[in-house]
mmCIF file of C-alpha atoms in Angstrom:
data_model
loop_
_atom_site.group_PDB
_atom_site.id
_atom_site.type_symbol
_atom_site.label_atom_id
_atom_site.label_comp_id
_atom_site.label_asym_id
_atom_site.label_seq_id
_atom_site.Cartn_x
_atom_site.Cartn_y
_atom_site.Cartn_z
ATOM 1 C CA MET A 212 -47.311 75.310 112.676
ATOM 2 C CA LYS A 213 -49.430 78.519 113.057
ATOM 3 C CA LEU A 214 -52.694 76.639 112.098
ATOM 4 C CA GLN A 215 -51.926 73.846 114.347
ATOM 5 C CA LYS A 216 -51.420 76.202 117.223
ATOM 6 C CA ILE A 217 -54.555 78.161 116.640
ATOM 7 C CA LEU A 218 -56.510 74.928 116.398
ATOM 8 C CA SER A 219 -54.994 73.855 119.738
ATOM 9 C CA ASN A 220 -56.145 77.105 121.180
ATOM 10 C CA PHE A 221 -59.677 76.812 119.706
ATOM 11 C CA GLN A 222 -60.065 73.377 121.619
ATOM 12 C CA LYS A 223 -58.922 74.903 124.959
ATOM 13 C CA LEU A 224 -60.956 77.996 124.512
ATOM 14 C CA HIS A 225 -64.165 76.327 123.340
ATOM 15 C CA PRO A 226 -64.351 72.965 124.940
ATOM 16 C CA LYS A 227 -68.100 73.212 125.361
ATOM 17 C CA GLU A 228 -70.119 70.312 123.804
ATOM 18 C CA ILE A 229 -72.700 70.713 121.222
ATOM 19 C CA ASP A 230 -76.059 71.608 123.022
ATOM 20 C CA LEU A 231 -78.319 71.905 119.893
ATOM 21 C CA SER A 232 -78.888 75.933 120.111
ATOM 22 C CA LEU A 233 -78.417 78.656 117.487
ATOM 23 C CA ASP A 234 -78.169 81.591 119.931
ATOM 24 C CA ARG A 235 -74.180 81.704 120.146
ATOM 25 C CA ILE A 236 -73.565 81.423 116.247
ATOM 26 C CA GLN A 237 -76.182 83.762 115.584
ATOM 27 C CA ASN A 238 -74.795 86.443 118.076
ATOM 28 C CA LEU A 239 -71.354 85.937 116.419
ATOM 29 C CA CYS A 240 -72.520 86.295 112.816
ATOM 30 C CA LYS A 241 -74.594 89.485 113.907
ATOM 31 C CA LYS A 242 -71.097 90.604 114.916
ATOM 32 C CA LEU A 243 -69.697 89.653 111.527
ATOM 33 C CA GLY A 244 -72.387 91.567 109.685
ATOM 34 C CA ASN A 245 -74.509 88.553 109.116
ATOM 35 C CA PRO A 246 -72.785 87.013 106.303
ATOM 36 C CA GLN A 247 -75.130 84.077 105.924
ATOM 37 C CA ASP A 248 -77.761 86.499 104.425
ATOM 38 C CA LYS A 249 -75.386 87.435 101.779
ATOM 39 C CA ILE A 250 -74.750 84.016 99.933
ATOM 40 C CA LYS A 251 -76.429 81.448 97.783
ATOM 41 C CA ALA A 252 -76.571 78.207 99.208
ATOM 42 C CA ILE A 253 -77.684 74.642 98.618
ATOM 43 C CA SER A 254 -78.184 73.041 102.013
ATOM 44 C CA VAL A 255 -77.855 69.284 102.411
ATOM 45 C CA VAL A 256 -79.438 67.225 105.424
ATOM 46 C CA GLY A 257 -79.806 63.768 106.142
ATOM 47 C CA THR A 258 -77.726 60.799 107.795
ATOM 48 C CA ASN A 259 -76.086 59.200 104.934
ATOM 49 C CA GLY A 260 -74.946 60.339 101.298
ATOM 50 C CA LYS A 261 -74.638 64.123 102.170
ATOM 51 C CA ASN A 262 -70.996 64.265 101.347
ATOM 52 C CA SER A 263 -71.245 62.062 98.483
ATOM 53 C CA THR A 264 -74.195 64.122 96.868
ATOM 54 C CA ILE A 265 -72.468 67.490 97.401
ATOM 55 C CA GLN A 266 -69.335 66.216 95.880
ATOM 56 C CA ALA A 267 -71.250 65.023 92.774
ATOM 57 C CA ILE A 268 -72.904 68.478 92.474
ATOM 58 C CA TYR A 269 -69.632 70.178 92.993
ATOM 59 C CA ALA A 270 -67.905 68.110 90.191
ATOM 60 C CA ILE A 271 -70.843 68.833 87.747
ATOM 61 C CA LEU A 272 -70.901 72.524 88.740
ATOM 62 C CA LYS A 273 -67.256 72.806 87.847
ATOM 63 C CA GLU A 274 -67.701 71.218 84.508
ATOM 64 C CA LYS A 275 -69.817 74.408 83.886
ATOM 65 C CA ASN A 276 -67.075 76.457 85.123
ATOM 66 C CA LEU A 277 -69.428 77.879 88.084
ATOM 67 C CA LYS A 278 -67.475 78.875 91.118
ATOM 68 C CA CYS A 279 -68.323 77.057 94.143
ATOM 69 C CA ASN A 280 -67.697 77.361 98.233
ATOM 70 C CA VAL A 281 -68.194 73.964 99.999
ATOM 71 C CA TYR A 282 -68.380 73.448 103.828
ATOM 72 C CA THR A 283 -68.629 69.895 104.854
ATOM 73 C CA SER A 284 -67.822 67.886 108.220
ATOM 74 C CA PRO A 285 -66.120 66.025 109.733
ATOM 75 C CA HIS A 286 -63.024 66.346 107.579
ATOM 76 C CA ILE A 287 -60.994 63.164 106.693
ATOM 77 C CA GLN A 288 -57.209 64.009 106.620
ATOM 78 C CA LYS A 289 -57.154 67.640 107.447
ATOM 79 C CA ILE A 290 -59.424 70.226 108.527
ATOM 80 C CA ASN A 291 -58.720 72.400 105.181
ATOM 81 C CA GLU A 292 -61.107 69.887 103.693
ATOM 82 C CA ARG A 293 -63.971 71.858 105.231
ATOM 83 C CA PHE A 294 -63.212 75.142 103.655
ATOM 84 C CA VAL A 295 -63.367 75.401 99.948
ATOM 85 C CA PHE A 296 -63.636 78.665 98.359
ATOM 86 C CA ASN A 297 -63.824 79.712 94.631
ATOM 87 C CA ASN A 298 -63.195 76.037 93.962
ATOM 88 C CA GLN A 299 -60.086 75.958 96.033
ATOM 89 C CA GLU A 300 -59.128 74.372 99.688
ATOM 90 C CA LEU A 301 -57.782 77.092 101.672
ATOM 91 C CA ASN A 302 -54.136 76.763 102.358
ATOM 92 C CA ASP A 303 -52.742 76.405 106.142
ATOM 93 C CA GLU A 304 -51.848 80.194 106.123
ATOM 94 C CA GLU A 305 -55.310 81.510 104.921
ATOM 95 C CA LEU A 306 -57.126 79.080 107.230
ATOM 96 C CA ALA A 307 -55.105 80.408 110.094
ATOM 97 C CA ASP A 308 -55.707 83.999 109.296
ATOM 98 C CA LEU A 309 -59.511 83.371 108.961
ATOM 99 C CA LEU A 310 -59.871 81.550 112.093
ATOM 100 C CA GLU A 311 -57.854 84.270 114.036
ATOM 101 C CA GLU A 312 -59.959 87.051 112.668
ATOM 102 C CA VAL A 313 -63.158 85.577 113.583
ATOM 103 C CA GLU A 314 -61.760 84.413 116.999
ATOM 104 C CA LYS A 315 -61.030 88.069 117.601
ATOM 105 C CA VAL A 316 -64.570 89.237 116.689
ATOM 106 C CA ASN A 317 -66.000 86.631 119.011
ATOM 107 C CA ASN A 318 -64.057 88.201 121.865
ATOM 108 C CA ASN A 319 -63.991 85.112 124.232
ATOM 109 C CA GLU A 320 -67.705 84.793 124.167
ATOM 110 C CA PRO A 321 -68.951 81.152 124.821
ATOM 111 C CA ILE A 322 -69.164 79.022 121.733
ATOM 112 C CA THR A 323 -68.425 75.606 120.214
ATOM 113 C CA VAL A 324 -65.548 74.729 117.929
ATOM 114 C CA PHE A 325 -68.141 73.572 115.247
ATOM 115 C CA GLU A 326 -70.080 77.105 115.476
ATOM 116 C CA MET A 327 -66.919 78.985 115.197
ATOM 117 C CA LEU A 328 -65.814 77.108 112.188
ATOM 118 C CA SER A 329 -69.417 77.496 110.693
ATOM 119 C CA ALA A 330 -68.994 81.115 111.447
ATOM 120 C CA CYS A 331 -65.581 81.341 109.737
ATOM 121 C CA PHE A 332 -67.193 79.591 106.636
ATOM 122 C CA PHE A 333 -70.142 82.102 106.307
ATOM 123 C CA TYR A 334 -67.759 85.181 106.933
ATOM 124 C CA LYS A 335 -65.565 83.969 104.263
ATOM 125 C CA ALA A 336 -68.417 82.706 101.828
ATOM 126 C CA ALA A 337 -69.743 86.292 101.815
ATOM 127 C CA GLN A 338 -66.754 87.694 100.004
ATOM 128 C CA TYR A 339 -67.844 85.616 97.227
ATOM 129 C CA PRO A 340 -71.475 86.600 96.645
ATOM 130 C CA ASP A 341 -71.994 85.111 93.220
ATOM 131 C CA ASN A 342 -70.673 81.656 94.219
ATOM 132 C CA ILE A 343 -72.937 78.716 94.956
ATOM 133 C CA ASN A 344 -72.567 77.438 98.449
ATOM 134 C CA LEU A 345 -72.741 73.882 98.970
ATOM 135 C CA ILE A 346 -73.466 73.354 102.950
ATOM 136 C CA GLU A 347 -73.565 70.132 104.825
ATOM 137 C CA SER A 348 -75.667 70.080 107.882
ATOM 138 C CA GLY A 349 -74.175 68.409 110.933
ATOM 139 C CA LEU A 350 -75.974 65.799 113.240
ATOM 140 C CA PHE A 351 -79.410 67.294 112.904
ATOM 141 C CA HIS A 352 -80.519 70.466 111.074
ATOM 142 C CA ARG A 353 -83.263 72.117 113.372
ATOM 143 C CA PHE A 354 -80.656 73.334 115.903
ATOM 144 C CA ASP A 355 -77.533 72.823 113.652
ATOM 145 C CA ALA A 356 -74.999 75.717 113.522
ATOM 146 C CA THR A 357 -75.542 75.688 109.460
ATOM 147 C CA ASN A 358 -79.140 76.507 109.969
ATOM 148 C CA ILE A 359 -79.051 80.279 110.283
ATOM 149 C CA LEU A 360 -79.836 81.024 106.625
ATOM 150 C CA LYS A 361 -83.040 83.095 105.856
ATOM 151 C CA SER A 362 -83.124 81.705 102.302
ATOM 152 C CA ASN A 363 -81.479 79.255 100.045
ATOM 153 C CA LEU A 364 -81.612 77.790 96.517
ATOM 154 C CA ALA A 365 -82.573 74.593 97.578
ATOM 155 C CA SER A 366 -82.530 71.904 100.525
ATOM 156 C CA ILE A 367 -81.680 68.375 99.691
ATOM 157 C CA VAL A 368 -82.793 65.621 101.973
ATOM 158 C CA THR A 369 -80.441 62.488 101.659
ATOM 159 C CA SER A 370 -81.042 59.196 103.218
ATOM 160 C CA ILE A 371 -82.429 59.503 106.683
ATOM 161 C CA SER A 372 -81.926 56.666 109.389
ATOM 162 C CA LYS A 373 -81.105 56.022 113.065
ATOM 163 C CA ASP A 374 -77.850 57.433 114.086
ATOM 164 C CA HIS A 375 -76.332 59.774 116.855
ATOM 165 C CA LEU A 376 -79.300 58.659 119.172
ATOM 166 C CA ASP A 377 -77.284 59.537 122.087
ATOM 167 C CA TRP A 378 -78.158 63.272 121.295
ATOM 168 C CA LEU A 379 -81.926 62.619 121.897
ATOM 169 C CA PRO A 380 -83.591 61.658 125.029
ATOM 170 C CA LYS A 381 -84.602 57.938 125.253
ATOM 171 C CA GLU A 382 -88.305 58.393 124.789
ATOM 172 C CA ASN A 383 -87.280 60.343 121.404
ATOM 173 C CA GLN A 384 -84.875 57.909 119.689
ATOM 174 C CA THR A 385 -87.448 57.304 116.840
ATOM 175 C CA ILE A 386 -87.141 57.590 113.244
ATOM 176 C CA GLU A 387 -90.098 60.247 113.483
ATOM 177 C CA GLN A 388 -88.109 62.449 115.662
ATOM 178 C CA ILE A 389 -85.021 62.138 113.519
ATOM 179 C CA VAL A 390 -86.953 63.147 110.558
ATOM 180 C CA PHE A 391 -88.448 65.948 112.466
ATOM 181 C CA GLU A 392 -85.020 67.297 113.670
ATOM 182 C CA LYS A 393 -83.556 67.034 110.032
ATOM 183 C CA THR A 394 -86.465 68.464 108.015
ATOM 184 C CA SER A 395 -89.048 70.495 110.150
ATOM 185 C CA ALA A 396 -86.849 73.701 109.776
ATOM 186 C CA LEU A 397 -86.228 73.422 105.879
ATOM 187 C CA LEU A 398 -86.476 76.764 104.106
ATOM 188 C CA ASN A 399 -89.359 77.633 101.603
ATOM 189 C CA SER A 400 -87.494 77.145 98.151
ATOM 190 C CA ASN A 401 -86.946 73.719 96.354
ATOM 191 C CA ILE A 402 -86.862 70.492 98.396
ATOM 192 C CA ILE A 403 -85.203 67.392 96.679
ATOM 193 C CA ILE A 404 -85.798 64.089 98.774
ATOM 194 C CA ALA A 405 -83.603 61.268 97.710
ATOM 195 C CA LYS A 406 -84.468 57.595 98.101
ATOM 196 C CA GLN A 407 -85.112 56.543 101.485
ATOM 197 C CA ASN A 408 -84.646 52.961 102.738
ATOM 198 C CA LYS A 409 -87.767 52.490 104.242
ATOM 199 C CA LYS A 410 -91.488 53.454 103.185
ATOM 200 C CA GLU A 411 -92.036 54.577 106.686
ATOM 201 C CA THR A 412 -89.280 57.082 106.706
ATOM 202 C CA MET A 413 -90.465 58.634 103.311
ATOM 203 C CA GLU A 414 -94.136 59.027 104.892
ATOM 204 C CA CYS A 415 -92.481 60.597 107.843
ATOM 205 C CA ILE A 416 -90.636 63.245 105.687
ATOM 206 C CA LYS A 417 -93.941 63.866 103.563
ATOM 207 C CA LYS A 418 -96.020 64.335 106.813
ATOM 208 C CA THR A 419 -93.230 66.654 108.325
ATOM 209 C CA ILE A 420 -92.832 68.973 105.239
ATOM 210 C CA LYS A 421 -96.589 68.883 104.329
ATOM 211 C CA HIS A 422 -97.193 72.466 105.031
ATOM 212 C CA ASN A 423 -93.909 73.858 103.637
ATOM 213 C CA SER A 424 -94.469 75.708 100.535
ATOM 214 C CA SER A 425 -91.499 74.687 98.696
ATOM 215 C CA ASN A 426 -91.433 73.054 95.284
ATOM 216 C CA LYS A 427 -91.010 69.243 96.297
ATOM 217 C CA LEU A 428 -89.316 66.369 94.311
ATOM 218 C CA PHE A 429 -89.439 62.958 95.490
ATOM 219 C CA PHE A 430 -87.330 59.970 94.323
ATOM 220 C CA ASN A 431 -89.256 57.630 92.317
ATOM 221 C CA GLU A 432 -92.030 60.006 91.838
ATOM 222 C CA ASP A 433 -90.328 63.017 90.123
ATOM 223 C CA TYR A 434 -86.989 61.644 89.375
ATOM 224 C CA SER A 435 -85.475 58.281 89.157
ATOM 225 C CA TYR A 436 -82.683 56.088 87.641
ATOM 226 C CA SER A 437 -82.223 52.436 86.197
ATOM 227 C CA ILE A 438 -79.106 50.598 85.432
ATOM 228 C CA GLN A 439 -78.587 49.809 81.724
ATOM 229 C CA GLU A 440 -76.249 47.335 80.132
ATOM 230 C CA ASN A 441 -72.932 48.211 78.694
ATOM 231 C CA GLY A 442 -71.746 50.357 81.450
ATOM 232 C CA PHE A 443 -74.405 53.003 81.624
ATOM 233 C CA PHE A 444 -77.256 54.128 83.666
ATOM 234 C CA TYR A 445 -80.300 56.185 82.673
ATOM 235 C CA TYR A 446 -81.592 59.168 84.545
ATOM 236 C CA GLU A 447 -85.166 60.470 84.044
ATOM 237 C CA ASP A 448 -87.121 63.376 85.509
ATOM 238 C CA LYS A 449 -90.011 65.588 84.145
ATOM 239 C CA LEU A 450 -87.312 67.425 81.613
ATOM 240 C CA GLY A 451 -86.552 63.966 79.980
ATOM 241 C CA GLY A 452 -84.056 61.325 80.274
ATOM 242 C CA LEU A 453 -80.264 61.156 80.167
ATOM 243 C CA LYS A 454 -78.047 57.994 79.258
ATOM 244 C CA LEU A 455 -75.033 58.353 81.423
ATOM 245 C CA PRO A 456 -71.795 56.527 81.765
ATOM 246 C CA LEU A 457 -71.223 54.792 85.127
ATOM 247 C CA PRO A 458 -69.581 57.342 87.522
ATOM 248 C CA ASN A 459 -65.968 56.986 88.743
ATOM 249 C CA VAL A 460 -67.130 56.004 92.439
ATOM 250 C CA LEU A 461 -68.182 52.518 93.376
ATOM 251 C CA GLY A 462 -71.609 51.300 94.453
ATOM 252 C CA GLN A 463 -74.993 51.254 93.415
ATOM 253 C CA PHE A 464 -75.945 53.654 96.343
ATOM 254 C CA GLN A 465 -73.828 56.287 94.727
ATOM 255 C CA LEU A 466 -76.124 56.355 91.754
ATOM 256 C CA GLU A 467 -78.808 57.328 94.166
ATOM 257 C CA ASN A 468 -76.805 60.237 95.453
ATOM 258 C CA ILE A 469 -75.738 61.308 91.880
ATOM 259 C CA SER A 470 -79.265 61.148 90.772
ATOM 260 C CA THR A 471 -80.336 63.382 93.510
ATOM 261 C CA ALA A 472 -77.556 65.869 92.752
ATOM 262 C CA ILE A 473 -78.642 65.857 88.791
ATOM 263 C CA ALA A 474 -82.335 66.480 90.103
ATOM 264 C CA THR A 475 -81.116 69.474 92.201
ATOM 265 C CA ILE A 476 -79.126 70.842 89.380
ATOM 266 C CA ARG A 477 -81.908 70.651 86.745
ATOM 267 C CA THR A 478 -84.496 71.885 89.155
ATOM 268 C CA LEU A 479 -82.394 75.005 89.619
ATOM 269 C CA ASN A 480 -82.137 75.529 85.964
ATOM 270 C CA LEU A 481 -78.560 76.620 85.715
ATOM 271 C CA GLY A 482 -78.132 75.863 82.201
ATOM 272 C CA ILE A 483 -76.001 72.832 82.541
ATOM 273 C CA GLN A 484 -75.831 70.492 79.296
ATOM 274 C CA SER A 485 -76.025 66.785 79.487
ATOM 275 C CA ASN A 486 -72.462 66.565 78.386
ATOM 276 C CA GLU A 487 -71.275 68.476 81.412
ATOM 277 C CA ILE A 488 -73.088 66.186 83.542
ATOM 278 C CA GLU A 489 -71.706 63.021 81.808
ATOM 279 C CA SER A 490 -68.169 64.647 82.399
ATOM 280 C CA GLY A 491 -68.756 65.747 85.791
ATOM 281 C CA ILE A 492 -69.845 62.469 87.242
ATOM 282 C CA GLN A 493 -66.487 60.846 85.852
ATOM 283 C CA LYS A 494 -64.548 63.460 88.220
ATOM 284 C CA ILE A 495 -66.253 63.025 91.618
ATOM 285 C CA ASN A 496 -63.641 63.253 94.595
ATOM 286 C CA ASN A 497 -65.278 61.128 97.170
ATOM 287 C CA LEU A 498 -62.738 60.606 99.856
ATOM 288 C CA ALA A 499 -63.212 57.779 102.039
ATOM 289 C CA ARG A 500 -66.288 56.699 100.528
ATOM 290 C CA LEU A 501 -65.738 53.119 98.943
ATOM 291 C CA GLN A 502 -62.488 54.661 98.058
ATOM 292 C CA GLU A 503 -59.752 52.235 96.499
ATOM 293 C CA ILE A 504 -56.144 52.897 97.628
ATOM 294 C CA LYS A 505 -54.260 52.379 94.509
ATOM 295 C CA SER A 506 -50.677 53.520 95.771
ATOM 296 C CA GLY A 507 -48.806 54.001 98.902
ATOM 297 C CA LYS A 508 -47.499 52.156 101.915
ATOM 298 C CA LEU A 509 -50.639 49.991 102.543
ATOM 299 C CA LYS A 510 -51.312 49.392 98.783
ATOM 300 C CA GLU A 511 -47.705 47.629 98.838
ATOM 301 C CA LEU A 512 -48.768 45.359 101.451
ATOM 302 C CA VAL A 513 -51.790 43.832 99.504
ATOM 303 C CA LYS A 514 -49.878 43.847 96.199
ATOM 304 C CA ASN A 515 -52.303 43.048 93.347
ATOM 305 C CA ASN A 516 -55.127 42.521 95.732
ATOM 306 C CA THR A 517 -57.923 45.339 95.877
ATOM 307 C CA LEU A 518 -57.706 47.646 98.978
ATOM 308 C CA LEU A 519 -60.809 49.759 99.966
ATOM 309 C CA VAL A 520 -61.389 52.330 102.646
ATOM 310 C CA SER A 521 -64.779 53.461 103.429
ATOM 311 C CA GLY A 522 -65.725 55.634 106.499
ATOM 312 C CA ASP A 523 -69.210 54.160 106.905
ATOM 313 C CA HIS A 524 -70.200 54.251 110.527
ATOM 314 C CA ASN A 525 -73.883 53.414 111.038
ATOM 315 C CA PRO A 526 -76.034 50.376 110.085
ATOM 316 C CA ASP A 527 -77.527 51.934 106.929
ATOM 317 C CA GLY A 528 -73.963 52.785 105.632
ATOM 318 C CA ALA A 529 -73.036 49.053 106.352
ATOM 319 C CA ARG A 530 -76.101 47.774 104.443
ATOM 320 C CA VAL A 531 -75.148 49.630 101.205
ATOM 321 C CA VAL A 532 -71.485 48.703 101.298
ATOM 322 C CA ASN A 533 -72.593 45.153 101.771
ATOM 323 C CA GLU A 534 -74.726 45.482 98.720
ATOM 324 C CA TYR A 535 -71.736 46.577 96.669
ATOM 325 C CA LEU A 536 -69.637 43.597 98.211
ATOM 326 C CA GLN A 537 -72.273 41.031 97.278
ATOM 327 C CA THR A 538 -71.836 42.145 93.525
ATOM 328 C CA LEU A 539 -68.064 40.748 93.702
ATOM 329 C CA ASP A 540 -67.311 37.222 93.210
ATOM 330 C CA CYS A 541 -64.431 37.020 95.539
ATOM 331 C CA ASN A 542 -63.419 36.414 99.256
ATOM 332 C CA LYS A 543 -63.993 39.506 101.325
ATOM 333 C CA HIS A 544 -61.871 40.505 104.370
ATOM 334 C CA ILE A 545 -62.945 43.340 106.639
ATOM 335 C CA ILE A 546 -60.737 45.423 108.940
ATOM 336 C CA LEU A 547 -62.807 47.209 111.477
ATOM 337 C CA GLY A 548 -62.468 49.998 113.856
ATOM 338 C CA MET A 549 -65.246 51.981 115.337
ATOM 339 C CA MET A 550 -66.410 54.762 117.823
ATOM 340 C CA SER A 551 -67.496 53.560 121.242
ATOM 341 C CA ASN A 552 -71.088 55.163 121.049
ATOM 342 C CA LYS A 553 -71.981 52.935 118.034
ATOM 343 C CA ASP A 554 -74.068 49.549 117.969
ATOM 344 C CA HIS A 555 -71.149 47.371 116.887
ATOM 345 C CA ASN A 556 -73.030 44.242 116.667
ATOM 346 C CA GLU A 557 -75.753 45.764 114.475
ATOM 347 C CA TYR A 558 -73.325 47.382 112.201
ATOM 348 C CA ILE A 559 -71.417 44.070 111.373
ATOM 349 C CA SER A 560 -74.588 41.972 111.132
ATOM 350 C CA TYR A 561 -75.369 43.827 107.643
ATOM 351 C CA PHE A 562 -71.977 42.265 106.164
ATOM 352 C CA LYS A 563 -72.807 38.939 104.682
ATOM 353 C CA ASN A 564 -70.426 36.005 103.539
ATOM 354 C CA ILE A 565 -67.311 37.733 104.941
ATOM 355 C CA SER A 566 -64.166 35.597 105.007
ATOM 356 C CA THR A 567 -62.317 37.007 107.865
ATOM 357 C CA LEU A 568 -62.952 40.209 110.323
ATOM 358 C CA THR A 569 -59.950 41.867 111.967
ATOM 359 C CA THR A 570 -60.598 44.625 114.581
ATOM 360 C CA ILE A 571 -58.123 47.372 115.224
ATOM 361 C CA ASP A 572 -57.567 50.285 117.550
ATOM 362 C CA ILE A 573 -58.317 53.718 115.895
ATOM 363 C CA PRO A 574 -55.204 55.979 116.624
ATOM 364 C CA ASN A 575 -55.697 59.340 118.363
ATOM 365 C CA GLN A 576 -59.424 58.775 119.137
ATOM 366 C CA PRO A 577 -60.225 58.805 122.827
ATOM 367 C CA ASN A 578 -63.829 58.065 122.354
ATOM 368 C CA SER A 579 -63.361 55.006 120.113
ATOM 369 C CA ILE A 580 -63.789 51.484 121.342
ATOM 370 C CA GLY A 581 -60.479 49.608 121.813
ATOM 371 C CA GLY A 582 -59.962 46.740 119.247
ATOM 372 C CA LYS A 583 -59.777 44.330 121.732
ATOM 373 C CA ASP A 584 -63.021 45.158 123.424
ATOM 374 C CA LEU A 585 -64.476 45.094 119.788
ATOM 375 C CA LYS A 586 -63.376 41.743 119.092
ATOM 376 C CA ASN A 587 -64.792 40.615 122.286
ATOM 377 C CA LYS A 588 -68.210 42.192 121.581
ATOM 378 C CA LEU A 589 -68.251 40.580 118.059
ATOM 379 C CA ASN A 590 -67.338 37.184 119.233
ATOM 380 C CA SER A 591 -70.449 35.613 117.672
ATOM 381 C CA PHE A 592 -68.704 36.233 114.276
ATOM 382 C CA LYS A 593 -67.009 33.057 113.080
ATOM 383 C CA ASN A 594 -63.536 34.261 112.056
ATOM 384 C CA VAL A 595 -62.613 37.312 114.087
ATOM 385 C CA GLN A 596 -59.036 38.344 115.432
ATOM 386 C CA TYR A 597 -57.597 41.525 116.953
ATOM 387 C CA LYS A 598 -54.486 43.309 115.764
ATOM 388 C CA GLU A 599 -53.130 46.561 117.351
ATOM 389 C CA ASP A 600 -52.611 48.553 114.074
ATOM 390 C CA ILE A 601 -53.433 48.532 110.586
ATOM 391 C CA PHE A 602 -50.057 47.110 109.032
ATOM 392 C CA ASP A 603 -50.150 44.057 111.405
ATOM 393 C CA ALA A 604 -53.990 43.554 110.423
ATOM 394 C CA ILE A 605 -53.389 43.607 106.724
ATOM 395 C CA LYS A 606 -50.264 41.324 107.094
ATOM 396 C CA SER A 607 -52.148 38.896 109.176
ATOM 397 C CA ILE A 608 -54.930 38.222 106.314
ATOM 398 C CA SER A 609 -54.288 35.245 104.241
ATOM 399 C CA VAL A 610 -55.218 36.558 100.828
ATOM 400 C CA LYS A 611 -55.971 34.694 97.464
ATOM 401 C CA LYS A 612 -55.841 36.072 93.868
ATOM 402 C CA ASN A 613 -58.832 38.635 93.509
ATOM 403 C CA ASP A 614 -59.714 38.914 97.360
ATOM 404 C CA ILE A 615 -60.317 42.482 98.405
ATOM 405 C CA ILE A 616 -59.705 43.837 101.796
ATOM 406 C CA LEU A 617 -62.041 46.684 103.068
ATOM 407 C CA ILE A 618 -61.247 48.937 105.996
ATOM 408 C CA THR A 619 -64.253 50.428 107.444
ATOM 409 C CA GLY A 620 -66.426 51.545 110.660
ATOM 410 C CA SER A 621 -65.529 55.041 111.199
ATOM 411 C CA LEU A 622 -64.630 58.324 109.137
ATOM 412 C CA TYR A 623 -61.905 59.086 111.707
ATOM 413 C CA LEU A 624 -60.286 55.598 111.274
ATOM 414 C CA ALA A 625 -60.669 56.283 107.355
ATOM 415 C CA GLY A 626 -58.517 59.610 107.912
ATOM 416 C CA GLU A 627 -55.842 57.912 109.886
ATOM 417 C CA ILE A 628 -55.521 55.469 107.170
ATOM 418 C CA LEU A 629 -55.246 57.587 104.605
ATOM 419 C CA ASN A 630 -52.640 59.633 106.344
ATOM 420 C CA LEU A 631 -50.717 56.681 107.215
ATOM 421 C CA ASN A 632 -50.734 55.453 103.559
#
């Protein structure tokens, strides 16, 4: 209750929208003793794959018994997910105390909620100076609240595509501008660039970081992977090759994220052995990223059929999830809920050979598009229906043996689904 009360006060005290400026968080962190200058960090920027890459690194580092702090956003089920210290998520009481302490230091100065949360993370992280911090950048990076570090161990650039365009002026809603926002302010250390979906995007990244003096590793040039028979994939870089078991997460795109995680770890020379990598990638906790729901209220409704939830919300996310679906020889049914600022028709156009599409409302999200309106926007889809809630949606789908149901379209929807289940 105390935590919920503090979070509610946070929202009232700091209603300010993000306006891409670093002044406020820098001023607060200065009052806190500049904790961001006292930590060892791996920064992760990009559009898709940031959280998955972080979770892969985290799983492997834990196999080495290395202590980590992890800062990700948004959270899926509860805000505590954003605050991991010493390999443990803060409990409600610990998080409430942390928020209260930093709020007091801020002393009612103007600041956004995300900036406050970021300052709280840096402040707590500085209490563990030997830990490795895994830090996910927000919308962009150049003016993101996480971009106040003076140095880091490495910067990872995951897949970049067009998303959150409403934060940019119309004339700047280009892949070139998005790449600039995400990569032009990367620190001088190590930069690991993941696979990009278009050659144009990779060329933009190379051009933008051309004068950055970091050690740079590019996917397919400095590290790569290939899928082998008999449930293995093969990772390779300048240090040699690793024959690895397939991970405990679904989708070939996750092998791209895991390969980038391995490249980062090997670049940093942390003394991690191949058996620790093998074991780590079997223990990745990737919440709401092609996650199979194996028990609970919703699983009971689908009985022996597979139920997946995935918080993908942009065209590139839809593309890679569809690639996974196309590897399955069965009927696929999609339940869709989305935020209002997305290109809904473009998103659903990436899914091929879908048997049914059911739109639903996203509870507790005023910025989402209503399920009825979403259905009307997607009326070119052959077999689309609207149901008010997830229970009605699942019950309404006529499934055959081996059919799968995928709930997708928004991380906010994924969080609501997991909480309901």
